[in-house]
Amino acid sequence: SQERLQTSVDHMPNAYILFSPEGQVLEWNRTAERIFGYTKGEMVGQSAVDFIVPEEARPLVVNVFSQLEKGKTASYSEKDNNVHKDGRLMTCQWHNTPLTDRTGEVFAILSMAEDITERQQAEEQIKQQQYYLEKAQELGRIGTWELDLKQNRLFWTDENCRIFGVPTGSVVNYEIFLEKIHPDDREYVDREWSTALEGKPYDIEHQLLIDGEIRWVREKAGVEFNEEGVAVKAIGFTQDITEKKQAEATLQEVL
């Protein structure tokens, strides 16, 4: 039974580490060996804080363990920096639980750790790419949008909201979109969109009327159809071309 238990512990997906109330390692499974680089033989009897915690973070960890030793409730740390045996920094999630005997005295602290370094790096890359995309849209005055035709639910990026003069994050639909179009162009846009739902390309220029100000935009979209040929979703962009139109008008006046 002891061998089966040890095998189960060693094959856990997370690091399984058992500490004495004083902070010495009592158990260190194979996942802990893989994550941190130290063998069980190297760690049992040692204070893990001196090995896998950056020096500047050790006082905080010592304080957490001090609270756990007093029988405080379990602690959860989502993103802690740790140090691998080879010196590289990692980001780990920790869940620490004090284990008590029948008298309520803490006899050990069970810690489970997961290496989330790659996941965090991927999340940071996604955030950075999202920032670049939003910045590019802002500089290019290009907003993107997606329309769920079944739910009549329209999603606008922040730049698309700015172009149409609505607060970012607003709940919008096709009717709200039509309201923002200049009355002279509303019928034209509605007609072009209707034909796009039948398969015709949608790439048009038209005017908006935003708080009494006329803006020109170019819109282009791709419509997705289901197996029955019914339009179900559309994805497109809106580009503010007001300055271009004003420059063209000025040029016409000069000529």
mmCIF file with all atom_site columns, N, CA, C and O in Angstrom, residues 38 46-47 51 58 82 84 95-96 138 143 146 148 180 191 205 219 230 247 253:
data_model
loop_
_atom_site.group_PDB
_atom_site.id
_atom_site.type_symbol
_atom_site.label_atom_id
_atom_site.label_alt_id
_atom_site.label_comp_id
_atom_site.label_asym_id
_atom_site.label_entity_id
_atom_site.label_seq_id
_atom_site.pdbx_PDB_ins_code
_atom_site.Cartn_x
_atom_site.Cartn_y
_atom_site.Cartn_z
_atom_site.occupancy
_atom_site.B_iso_or_equiv
_atom_site.pdbx_formal_charge
_atom_site.auth_seq_id
_atom_site.auth_comp_id
_atom_site.auth_asym_id
_atom_site.auth_atom_id
_atom_site.pdbx_PDB_model_num
ATOM 1  N N  . TYR A 1 38  ? 15.771  19.799 -8.553  1.00 0.00 ? 38  TYR A N  1
ATOM 2  C CA . TYR A 1 38  ? 16.443  19.155 -7.420  1.00 0.00 ? 38  TYR A CA 1
ATOM 3  C C  . TYR A 1 38  ? 15.836  17.782 -7.166  1.00 0.00 ? 38  TYR A C  1
ATOM 4  O O  . TYR A 1 38  ? 14.620  17.599 -7.253  1.00 0.00 ? 38  TYR A O  1
ATOM 5  N N  . GLN A 1 46  ? 15.969  19.701 3.962   1.00 0.00 ? 46  GLN A N  1
ATOM 6  C CA . GLN A 1 46  ? 16.419  21.062 3.685   1.00 0.00 ? 46  GLN A CA 1
ATOM 7  C C  . GLN A 1 46  ? 15.256  22.054 3.757   1.00 0.00 ? 46  GLN A C  1
ATOM 8  O O  . GLN A 1 46  ? 14.086  21.675 3.680   1.00 0.00 ? 46  GLN A O  1
ATOM 9  N N  . SER A 1 47  ? 15.598  23.304 3.886   1.00 0.00 ? 47  SER A N  1
ATOM 10 C CA . SER A 1 47  ? 14.595  24.363 3.814   1.00 0.00 ? 47  SER A CA 1
ATOM 11 C C  . SER A 1 47  ? 14.459  24.774 2.355   1.00 0.00 ? 47  SER A C  1
ATOM 12 O O  . SER A 1 47  ? 15.384  25.359 1.773   1.00 0.00 ? 47  SER A O  1
ATOM 13 N N  . PHE A 1 51  ? 16.364  27.307 -1.495  1.00 0.00 ? 51  PHE A N  1
ATOM 14 C CA . PHE A 1 51  ? 16.717  26.743 -2.791  1.00 0.00 ? 51  PHE A CA 1
ATOM 15 C C  . PHE A 1 51  ? 15.862  27.279 -3.940  1.00 0.00 ? 51  PHE A C  1
ATOM 16 O O  . PHE A 1 51  ? 16.395  27.580 -5.021  1.00 0.00 ? 51  PHE A O  1
ATOM 17 N N  . ARG A 1 58  ? 11.931  35.810 0.006   1.00 0.00 ? 58  ARG A N  1
ATOM 18 C CA . ARG A 1 58  ? 11.957  34.859 1.119   1.00 0.00 ? 58  ARG A CA 1
ATOM 19 C C  . ARG A 1 58  ? 11.235  35.361 2.363   1.00 0.00 ? 58  ARG A C  1
ATOM 20 O O  . ARG A 1 58  ? 10.517  34.582 3.008   1.00 0.00 ? 58  ARG A O  1
ATOM 21 N N  . ASN A 1 82  ? 9.726   31.602 -8.724  1.00 0.00 ? 82  ASN A N  1
ATOM 22 C CA . ASN A 1 82  ? 10.573  30.581 -8.116  1.00 0.00 ? 82  ASN A CA 1
ATOM 23 C C  . ASN A 1 82  ? 11.833  30.424 -8.947  1.00 0.00 ? 82  ASN A C  1
ATOM 24 O O  . ASN A 1 82  ? 11.907  30.914 -10.073 1.00 0.00 ? 82  ASN A O  1
ATOM 25 N N  . HIS A 1 84  ? 14.681  27.778 -10.511 1.00 0.00 ? 84  HIS A N  1
ATOM 26 C CA . HIS A 1 84  ? 15.078  26.417 -10.871 1.00 0.00 ? 84  HIS A CA 1
ATOM 27 C C  . HIS A 1 84  ? 16.521  26.194 -10.438 1.00 0.00 ? 84  HIS A C  1
ATOM 28 O O  . HIS A 1 84  ? 17.274  27.142 -10.198 1.00 0.00 ? 84  HIS A O  1
ATOM 29 N N  . HIS A 1 95  ? -0.540  26.066 -3.663  1.00 0.00 ? 95  HIS A N  1
ATOM 30 C CA . HIS A 1 95  ? -1.658  25.892 -2.739  1.00 0.00 ? 95  HIS A CA 1
ATOM 31 C C  . HIS A 1 95  ? -1.101  25.187 -1.505  1.00 0.00 ? 95  HIS A C  1
ATOM 32 O O  . HIS A 1 95  ? -0.614  24.059 -1.581  1.00 0.00 ? 95  HIS A O  1
ATOM 33 N N  . ASN A 1 96  ? -1.149  25.874 -0.373  1.00 0.00 ? 96  ASN A N  1
ATOM 34 C CA . ASN A 1 96  ? -0.553  25.375 0.856   1.00 0.00 ? 96  ASN A CA 1
ATOM 35 C C  . ASN A 1 96  ? -1.628  25.108 1.903   1.00 0.00 ? 96  ASN A C  1
ATOM 36 O O  . ASN A 1 96  ? -2.471  25.970 2.161   1.00 0.00 ? 96  ASN A O  1
ATOM 37 N N  . GLU A 1 138 ? -6.202  52.164 -33.834 1.00 0.00 ? 138 GLU A N  1
ATOM 38 C CA . GLU A 1 138 ? -6.337  53.565 -33.428 1.00 0.00 ? 138 GLU A CA 1
ATOM 39 C C  . GLU A 1 138 ? -5.591  54.486 -34.379 1.00 0.00 ? 138 GLU A C  1
ATOM 40 O O  . GLU A 1 138 ? -6.125  55.507 -34.824 1.00 0.00 ? 138 GLU A O  1
ATOM 41 N N  . GLY A 1 143 ? -11.639 50.283 -37.433 1.00 0.00 ? 143 GLY A N  1
ATOM 42 C CA . GLY A 1 143 ? -12.284 49.458 -36.428 1.00 0.00 ? 143 GLY A CA 1
ATOM 43 C C  . GLY A 1 143 ? -12.787 48.168 -37.044 1.00 0.00 ? 143 GLY A C  1
ATOM 44 O O  . GLY A 1 143 ? -13.094 48.121 -38.236 1.00 0.00 ? 143 GLY A O  1
ATOM 45 N N  . GLU A 1 146 ? -18.067 42.363 -35.713 1.00 0.00 ? 146 GLU A N  1
ATOM 46 C CA . GLU A 1 146 ? -18.608 41.031 -36.001 1.00 0.00 ? 146 GLU A CA 1
ATOM 47 C C  . GLU A 1 146 ? -20.097 41.053 -35.698 1.00 0.00 ? 146 GLU A C  1
ATOM 48 O O  . GLU A 1 146 ? -20.519 41.545 -34.648 1.00 0.00 ? 146 GLU A O  1
ATOM 49 N N  . ASP A 1 148 ? -23.500 38.743 -35.301 1.00 0.00 ? 148 ASP A N  1
ATOM 50 C CA . ASP A 1 148 ? -24.186 37.461 -35.174 1.00 0.00 ? 148 ASP A CA 1
ATOM 51 C C  . ASP A 1 148 ? -25.600 37.668 -35.707 1.00 0.00 ? 148 ASP A C  1
ATOM 52 O O  . ASP A 1 148 ? -26.438 38.307 -35.073 1.00 0.00 ? 148 ASP A O  1
ATOM 53 N N  . LYS A 1 180 ? -26.817 55.602 -37.094 1.00 0.00 ? 180 LYS A N  1
ATOM 54 C CA . LYS A 1 180 ? -25.624 56.444 -37.178 1.00 0.00 ? 180 LYS A CA 1
ATOM 55 C C  . LYS A 1 180 ? -25.291 56.851 -38.619 1.00 0.00 ? 180 LYS A C  1
ATOM 56 O O  . LYS A 1 180 ? -24.451 57.726 -38.844 1.00 0.00 ? 180 LYS A O  1
ATOM 57 N N  . ARG A 1 191 ? -29.648 48.644 -48.442 1.00 0.00 ? 191 ARG A N  1
ATOM 58 C CA . ARG A 1 191 ? -29.829 47.843 -49.660 1.00 0.00 ? 191 ARG A CA 1
ATOM 59 C C  . ARG A 1 191 ? -28.566 47.025 -49.963 1.00 0.00 ? 191 ARG A C  1
ATOM 60 O O  . ARG A 1 191 ? -28.647 45.833 -50.299 1.00 0.00 ? 191 ARG A O  1
ATOM 61 N N  . GLU A 1 205 ? -18.598 52.814 -49.526 1.00 0.00 ? 205 GLU A N  1
ATOM 62 C CA . GLU A 1 205 ? -18.270 54.051 -48.826 1.00 0.00 ? 205 GLU A CA 1
ATOM 63 C C  . GLU A 1 205 ? -19.572 54.807 -48.579 1.00 0.00 ? 205 GLU A C  1
ATOM 64 O O  . GLU A 1 205 ? -20.456 54.834 -49.443 1.00 0.00 ? 205 GLU A O  1
ATOM 65 N N  . GLU A 1 219 ? -16.499 50.623 -45.605 1.00 0.00 ? 219 GLU A N  1
ATOM 66 C CA . GLU A 1 219 ? -16.817 49.384 -44.903 1.00 0.00 ? 219 GLU A CA 1
ATOM 67 C C  . GLU A 1 219 ? -16.653 48.200 -45.851 1.00 0.00 ? 219 GLU A C  1
ATOM 68 O O  . GLU A 1 219 ? -17.052 48.260 -47.013 1.00 0.00 ? 219 GLU A O  1
ATOM 69 N N  . VAL A 1 230 ? -27.789 30.006 -45.772 1.00 0.00 ? 230 VAL A N  1
ATOM 70 C CA . VAL A 1 230 ? -28.327 31.133 -45.010 1.00 0.00 ? 230 VAL A CA 1
ATOM 71 C C  . VAL A 1 230 ? -27.181 31.855 -44.298 1.00 0.00 ? 230 VAL A C  1
ATOM 72 O O  . VAL A 1 230 ? -26.321 31.223 -43.679 1.00 0.00 ? 230 VAL A O  1
ATOM 73 N N  . ALA A 1 247 ? -9.786  65.996 -48.461 1.00 0.00 ? 247 ALA A N  1
ATOM 74 C CA . ALA A 1 247 ? -8.677  66.345 -49.341 1.00 0.00 ? 247 ALA A CA 1
ATOM 75 C C  . ALA A 1 247 ? -9.102  66.273 -50.800 1.00 0.00 ? 247 ALA A C  1
ATOM 76 O O  . ALA A 1 247 ? -8.731  67.138 -51.615 1.00 0.00 ? 247 ALA A O  1
ATOM 77 N N  . GLU A 1 253 ? -11.997 71.604 -55.769 1.00 0.00 ? 253 GLU A N  1
ATOM 78 C CA . GLU A 1 253 ? -12.217 73.040 -55.755 1.00 0.00 ? 253 GLU A CA 1
ATOM 79 C C  . GLU A 1 253 ? -11.070 73.787 -56.440 1.00 0.00 ? 253 GLU A C  1
ATOM 80 O O  . GLU A 1 253 ? -11.282 74.756 -57.165 1.00 0.00 ? 253 GLU A O  1
#
